PDB file of C-alpha atoms in Angstrom:
ATOM      1  CA  UNK A   1       0.000   0.000   0.000  1.00 79.00           C
ATOM      2  CA  UNK A   2       1.311   3.394  -0.898  1.00 88.00           C
ATOM      3  CA  UNK A   3       1.785   6.204   1.568  1.00 83.00           C
ATOM      4  CA  UNK A   4      -1.007   8.242  -0.085  1.00 82.00           C
ATOM      5  CA  UNK A   5      -3.504   5.385   0.351  1.00 84.00           C
ATOM      6  CA  UNK A   6      -2.539   4.896   4.004  1.00 78.00           C
ATOM      7  CA  UNK A   7      -2.965   8.622   4.631  1.00 84.00           C
ATOM      8  CA  UNK A   8      -6.392   8.641   2.899  1.00 81.00           C
ATOM      9  CA  UNK A   9      -7.508   5.577   4.869  1.00 81.00           C
ATOM     10  CA  UNK A  10      -6.393   7.221   8.115  1.00 82.00           C
ATOM     11  CA  UNK A  11      -8.408  10.365   7.287  1.00 81.00           C
ATOM     12  CA  UNK A  12     -11.538   8.282   6.463  1.00 81.00           C
ATOM     13  CA  UNK A  13     -11.266   6.227   9.681  1.00 77.00           C
ATOM     14  CA  UNK A  14     -10.755   9.393  11.761  1.00 85.00           C
ATOM     15  CA  UNK A  15     -13.800  11.078  10.174  1.00 84.00           C
ATOM     16  CA  UNK A  16     -15.947   7.963  10.778  1.00 79.00           C
ATOM     17  CA  UNK A  17     -14.867   7.840  14.430  1.00 79.00           C
ATOM     18  CA  UNK A  18     -15.689  11.540  14.875  1.00 77.00           C
ATOM     19  CA  UNK A  19     -19.112  11.071  13.245  1.00 79.00           C
ATOM     20  CA  UNK A  20     -19.895   8.054  15.453  1.00 75.00           C
ATOM     21  CA  UNK A  21     -18.816  10.003  18.552  1.00 76.00           C
ATOM     22  CA  UNK A  22     -21.054  12.923  17.586  1.00 71.00           C
ATOM     23  CA  UNK A  23     -24.071  10.642  17.007  1.00 71.00           C
ATOM     24  CA  UNK A  24     -23.540   8.928  20.375  1.00 69.00           C
ATOM     25  CA  UNK A  25     -23.215  12.295  22.132  1.00 74.00           C
ATOM     26  CA  UNK A  26     -26.426  13.572  20.467  1.00 76.00           C
ATOM     27  CA  UNK A  27     -28.378  10.464  21.488  1.00 76.00           C
ATOM     28  CA  UNK A  28     -27.221  10.668  25.102  1.00 76.00           C
ATOM     29  CA  UNK A  29     -28.102  14.364  25.402  1.00 80.00           C
ATOM     30  CA  UNK A  30     -31.474  14.123  23.597  1.00 75.00           C
ATOM     31  CA  UNK A  31     -34.085  15.890  25.729  1.00 64.00           C
ATOM     32  CA  UNK A  32     -36.982  14.283  23.817  1.00 62.00           C
ATOM     33  CA  UNK A  33     -35.978  10.802  24.970  1.00 52.00           C
ATOM     34  CA  UNK A  34     -36.499  11.605  28.652  1.00 49.00           C
ATOM     35  CA  UNK A  35     -39.222  10.066  30.826  1.00 46.00           C
ATOM     36  CA  UNK A  36     -42.881  10.161  29.931  1.00 47.00           C
ATOM     37  CA  UNK A  37     -44.050  13.807  29.888  1.00 46.00           C
ATOM     38  CA  UNK A  38     -47.215  12.867  31.792  1.00 45.00           C
ATOM     39  CA  UNK A  39     -45.078  11.731  34.720  1.00 47.00           C
ATOM     40  CA  UNK A  40     -42.994  14.908  34.595  1.00 57.00           C
ATOM     41  CA  UNK A  41     -46.091  17.143  34.780  1.00 79.00           C
ATOM     42  CA  UNK A  42     -47.989  15.034  37.296  1.00 88.00           C
ATOM     43  CA  UNK A  43     -49.189  17.102  40.288  1.00 89.00           C
ATOM     44  CA  UNK A  44     -48.191  15.923  43.727  1.00 90.00           C
ATOM     45  CA  UNK A  45     -50.473  13.143  44.936  1.00 88.00           C
ATOM     46  CA  UNK A  46     -51.757  12.284  41.447  1.00 94.00           C
ATOM     47  CA  UNK A  47     -51.065   8.879  39.922  1.00 96.00           C
ATOM     48  CA  UNK A  48     -49.750   8.556  36.331  1.00 96.00           C
ATOM     49  CA  UNK A  49     -52.354   6.875  34.119  1.00 97.00           C
ATOM     50  CA  UNK A  50     -51.985   4.839  30.925  1.00 96.00           C
ATOM     51  CA  UNK A  51     -53.781   6.946  28.309  1.00 95.00           C
ATOM     52  CA  UNK A  52     -52.912   4.744  25.334  1.00 97.00           C
ATOM     53  CA  UNK A  53     -55.998   2.935  24.046  1.00 97.00           C
ATOM     54  CA  UNK A  54     -55.155  -0.794  23.895  1.00 98.00           C
ATOM     55  CA  UNK A  55     -56.433  -3.321  21.399  1.00 98.00           C
ATOM     56  CA  UNK A  56     -59.238  -5.561  22.694  1.00 98.00           C
ATOM     57  CA  UNK A  57     -56.947  -8.620  22.642  1.00 98.00           C
ATOM     58  CA  UNK A  58     -54.719  -6.900  25.219  1.00 98.00           C
ATOM     59  CA  UNK A  59     -57.543  -6.134  27.660  1.00 98.00           C
ATOM     60  CA  UNK A  60     -58.922  -8.243  30.517  1.00 99.00           C
ATOM     61  CA  UNK A  61     -62.530  -7.564  31.467  1.00 99.00           C
ATOM     62  CA  UNK A  62     -64.609  -8.689  34.438  1.00 99.00           C
ATOM     63  CA  UNK A  63     -68.321  -8.594  33.595  1.00 99.00           C
ATOM     64  CA  UNK A  64     -70.878  -8.247  36.383  1.00 99.00           C
ATOM     65  CA  UNK A  65     -74.668  -8.174  36.331  1.00 98.00           C
ATOM     66  CA  UNK A  66     -76.547  -5.677  38.502  1.00 98.00           C
ATOM     67  CA  UNK A  67     -79.972  -6.288  36.961  1.00 97.00           C
ATOM     68  CA  UNK A  68     -82.805  -8.771  37.471  1.00 95.00           C
ATOM     69  CA  UNK A  69     -82.034 -10.435  34.114  1.00 97.00           C
ATOM     70  CA  UNK A  70     -80.546 -13.868  34.785  1.00 97.00           C
ATOM     71  CA  UNK A  71     -77.478 -14.715  32.698  1.00 97.00           C
ATOM     72  CA  UNK A  72     -76.990 -11.184  31.351  1.00 98.00           C
ATOM     73  CA  UNK A  73     -73.332 -10.963  32.413  1.00 98.00           C
ATOM     74  CA  UNK A  74     -72.559 -14.327  30.798  1.00 98.00           C
ATOM     75  CA  UNK A  75     -74.283 -13.339  27.549  1.00 98.00           C
ATOM     76  CA  UNK A  76     -72.503  -9.960  27.334  1.00 98.00           C
ATOM     77  CA  UNK A  77     -69.153 -11.561  28.279  1.00 99.00           C
ATOM     78  CA  UNK A  78     -69.616 -13.976  25.370  1.00 98.00           C
ATOM     79  CA  UNK A  79     -70.299 -11.092  22.989  1.00 98.00           C
ATOM     80  CA  UNK A  80     -67.223  -9.216  24.223  1.00 99.00           C
ATOM     81  CA  UNK A  81     -65.105 -12.354  23.865  1.00 98.00           C
ATOM     82  CA  UNK A  82     -66.292 -12.750  20.265  1.00 98.00           C
ATOM     83  CA  UNK A  83     -65.094  -9.180  19.651  1.00 98.00           C
ATOM     84  CA  UNK A  84     -61.593 -10.076  20.822  1.00 98.00           C
ATOM     85  CA  UNK A  85     -61.570  -9.152  24.521  1.00 99.00           C
ATOM     86  CA  UNK A  86     -60.138 -11.417  27.231  1.00 99.00           C
ATOM     87  CA  UNK A  87     -62.736 -12.238  29.860  1.00 99.00           C
ATOM     88  CA  UNK A  88     -61.949 -12.729  33.546  1.00 98.00           C
ATOM     89  CA  UNK A  89     -64.672 -12.990  36.184  1.00 98.00           C
ATOM     90  CA  UNK A  90     -68.345 -13.195  35.212  1.00 99.00           C
ATOM     91  CA  UNK A  91     -71.216 -13.041  37.695  1.00 98.00           C
ATOM     92  CA  UNK A  92     -73.333 -10.792  39.873  1.00 98.00           C
ATOM     93  CA  UNK A  93     -71.885  -7.482  41.029  1.00 97.00           C
ATOM     94  CA  UNK A  94     -70.156  -7.894  44.414  1.00 96.00           C
ATOM     95  CA  UNK A  95     -70.833  -4.223  45.260  1.00 95.00           C
ATOM     96  CA  UNK A  96     -74.270  -3.762  46.893  1.00 94.00           C
ATOM     97  CA  UNK A  97     -74.812  -0.267  45.422  1.00 95.00           C
ATOM     98  CA  UNK A  98     -77.248  -0.459  42.470  1.00 96.00           C
ATOM     99  CA  UNK A  99     -76.210   0.690  38.992  1.00 97.00           C
ATOM    100  CA  UNK A 100     -79.179   2.563  37.571  1.00 94.00           C
ATOM    101  CA  UNK A 101     -77.622   3.632  34.264  1.00 97.00           C
ATOM    102  CA  UNK A 102     -76.428   1.641  31.268  1.00 97.00           C
ATOM    103  CA  UNK A 103     -73.207   0.385  32.818  1.00 99.00           C
ATOM    104  CA  UNK A 104     -70.494   1.275  35.290  1.00 98.00           C
ATOM    105  CA  UNK A 105     -66.798   0.970  34.388  1.00 99.00           C
ATOM    106  CA  UNK A 106     -64.435   0.425  37.332  1.00 99.00           C
ATOM    107  CA  UNK A 107     -60.730   0.796  36.591  1.00 99.00           C
ATOM    108  CA  UNK A 108     -57.372   1.886  37.930  1.00 98.00           C
ATOM    109  CA  UNK A 109     -54.674   4.094  36.395  1.00 98.00           C
ATOM    110  CA  UNK A 110     -53.430   1.299  34.113  1.00 98.00           C
ATOM    111  CA  UNK A 111     -56.952   0.733  32.779  1.00 98.00           C
ATOM    112  CA  UNK A 112     -57.755   4.320  31.765  1.00 98.00           C
ATOM    113  CA  UNK A 113     -57.148   3.806  28.024  1.00 98.00           C
ATOM    114  CA  UNK A 114     -59.140   0.573  28.041  1.00 98.00           C
ATOM    115  CA  UNK A 115     -62.043   2.193  29.896  1.00 98.00           C
ATOM    116  CA  UNK A 116     -62.039   4.915  27.254  1.00 98.00           C
ATOM    117  CA  UNK A 117     -62.429   2.259  24.552  1.00 98.00           C
ATOM    118  CA  UNK A 118     -65.254   0.580  26.471  1.00 98.00           C
ATOM    119  CA  UNK A 119     -67.215   3.842  26.627  1.00 98.00           C
ATOM    120  CA  UNK A 120     -67.801   3.355  22.900  1.00 98.00           C
ATOM    121  CA  UNK A 121     -69.201  -0.152  23.526  1.00 98.00           C
ATOM    122  CA  UNK A 122     -71.422   0.944  26.432  1.00 98.00           C
ATOM    123  CA  UNK A 123     -73.186   4.200  25.528  1.00 94.00           C
ATOM    124  CA  UNK A 124     -73.622   6.575  28.476  1.00 96.00           C
ATOM    125  CA  UNK A 125     -71.646   4.313  30.823  1.00 98.00           C
ATOM    126  CA  UNK A 126     -70.580   5.864  34.108  1.00 98.00           C
ATOM    127  CA  UNK A 127     -66.975   5.627  35.308  1.00 98.00           C
ATOM    128  CA  UNK A 128     -65.603   4.793  38.723  1.00 98.00           C
ATOM    129  CA  UNK A 129     -61.834   5.358  38.631  1.00 98.00           C
ATOM    130  CA  UNK A 130     -59.801   4.091  41.585  1.00 97.00           C
ATOM    131  CA  UNK A 131     -56.270   5.467  41.961  1.00 96.00           C
ATOM    132  CA  UNK A 132     -55.344   2.598  44.322  1.00 96.00           C
ATOM    133  CA  UNK A 133     -56.382  -0.181  41.944  1.00 97.00           C
ATOM    134  CA  UNK A 134     -53.507  -2.235  40.541  1.00 97.00           C
ATOM    135  CA  UNK A 135     -53.383  -3.722  37.057  1.00 97.00           C
ATOM    136  CA  UNK A 136     -55.141  -2.893  33.813  1.00 98.00           C
ATOM    137  CA  UNK A 137     -58.231  -5.080  34.245  1.00 98.00           C
ATOM    138  CA  UNK A 138     -61.581  -3.325  34.023  1.00 99.00           C
ATOM    139  CA  UNK A 139     -64.851  -4.224  35.734  1.00 99.00           C
ATOM    140  CA  UNK A 140     -67.999  -3.736  33.667  1.00 99.00           C
ATOM    141  CA  UNK A 141     -71.147  -3.648  35.773  1.00 99.00           C
ATOM    142  CA  UNK A 142     -74.280  -3.923  33.640  1.00 99.00           C
ATOM    143  CA  UNK A 143     -76.964  -1.576  34.935  1.00 98.00           C
ATOM    144  CA  UNK A 144     -80.746  -1.342  34.802  1.00 97.00           C
ATOM    145  CA  UNK A 145     -80.736   0.700  31.559  1.00 97.00           C
ATOM    146  CA  UNK A 146     -78.474  -1.680  29.611  1.00 98.00           C
ATOM    147  CA  UNK A 147     -80.023  -2.877  26.344  1.00 97.00           C
ATOM    148  CA  UNK A 148     -77.172  -4.068  24.096  1.00 97.00           C
ATOM    149  CA  UNK A 149     -73.559  -3.520  23.089  1.00 98.00           C
ATOM    150  CA  UNK A 150     -72.865  -0.966  20.393  1.00 98.00           C
ATOM    151  CA  UNK A 151     -72.360  -2.372  16.897  1.00 97.00           C
ATOM    152  CA  UNK A 152     -68.828  -2.216  15.422  1.00 97.00           C
ATOM    153  CA  UNK A 153     -69.742   0.834  13.307  1.00 97.00           C
ATOM    154  CA  UNK A 154     -71.281   2.536  16.364  1.00 97.00           C
ATOM    155  CA  UNK A 155     -68.071   1.786  18.295  1.00 97.00           C
ATOM    156  CA  UNK A 156     -65.958   3.448  15.580  1.00 96.00           C
ATOM    157  CA  UNK A 157     -68.255   6.485  15.497  1.00 96.00           C
ATOM    158  CA  UNK A 158     -68.255   6.638  19.291  1.00 96.00           C
ATOM    159  CA  UNK A 159     -64.462   6.605  19.476  1.00 96.00           C
ATOM    160  CA  UNK A 160     -64.277   9.501  17.027  1.00 96.00           C
ATOM    161  CA  UNK A 161     -66.754  11.480  19.123  1.00 95.00           C
ATOM    162  CA  UNK A 162     -65.009  10.657  22.412  1.00 95.00           C
ATOM    163  CA  UNK A 163     -61.614  11.888  21.210  1.00 95.00           C
ATOM    164  CA  UNK A 164     -58.522  11.120  23.279  1.00 95.00           C
ATOM    165  CA  UNK A 165     -58.699   9.786  26.840  1.00 96.00           C
ATOM    166  CA  UNK A 166     -58.244  12.341  29.594  1.00 94.00           C
ATOM    167  CA  UNK A 167     -57.297  11.341  33.136  1.00 96.00           C
ATOM    168  CA  UNK A 168     -59.930  11.858  35.854  1.00 96.00           C
ATOM    169  CA  UNK A 169     -59.241  13.594  39.162  1.00 93.00           C
ATOM    170  CA  UNK A 170     -56.377  11.953  41.028  1.00 94.00           C
ATOM    171  CA  UNK A 171     -54.717  10.696  37.839  1.00 96.00           C
ATOM    172  CA  UNK A 172     -52.529  12.435  35.321  1.00 94.00           C
TER     173      UNK A 172
END
């Protein structure tokens, strides 16, 4: 190898090393790659909530009946399962307080996005967020006004109308 080629190779290797060093430095100092902005702006005492809306296959639902209709929870759980949801517990509502509306969604911070999705399936459902609840599972309590699940096209329209999930009081 001639001296000119060695010198050119040395210049190319040096430039590549400088470029790699610059890229590494830029990645390490990137302010956009820091922690989740929701956690950074979370007021004291508030719990960070998962606002991403999951796919039905990634959600676990407990379906409870709070009506006089026998087998309603089992029937609705079957319909939800056929739409891709994972079903956990099915039965009568363990909470003695009656649900007078369409449905009641009980969830914790990790279930916020999923509860948002379920609002499109259960029109006019009430929410009962619990900042102490662990996990992403969601309880659906079928109330006295429940008639049927929304159709797939109604779900899509409902999601457009609902917009993005927003954390309730105590969550951020």
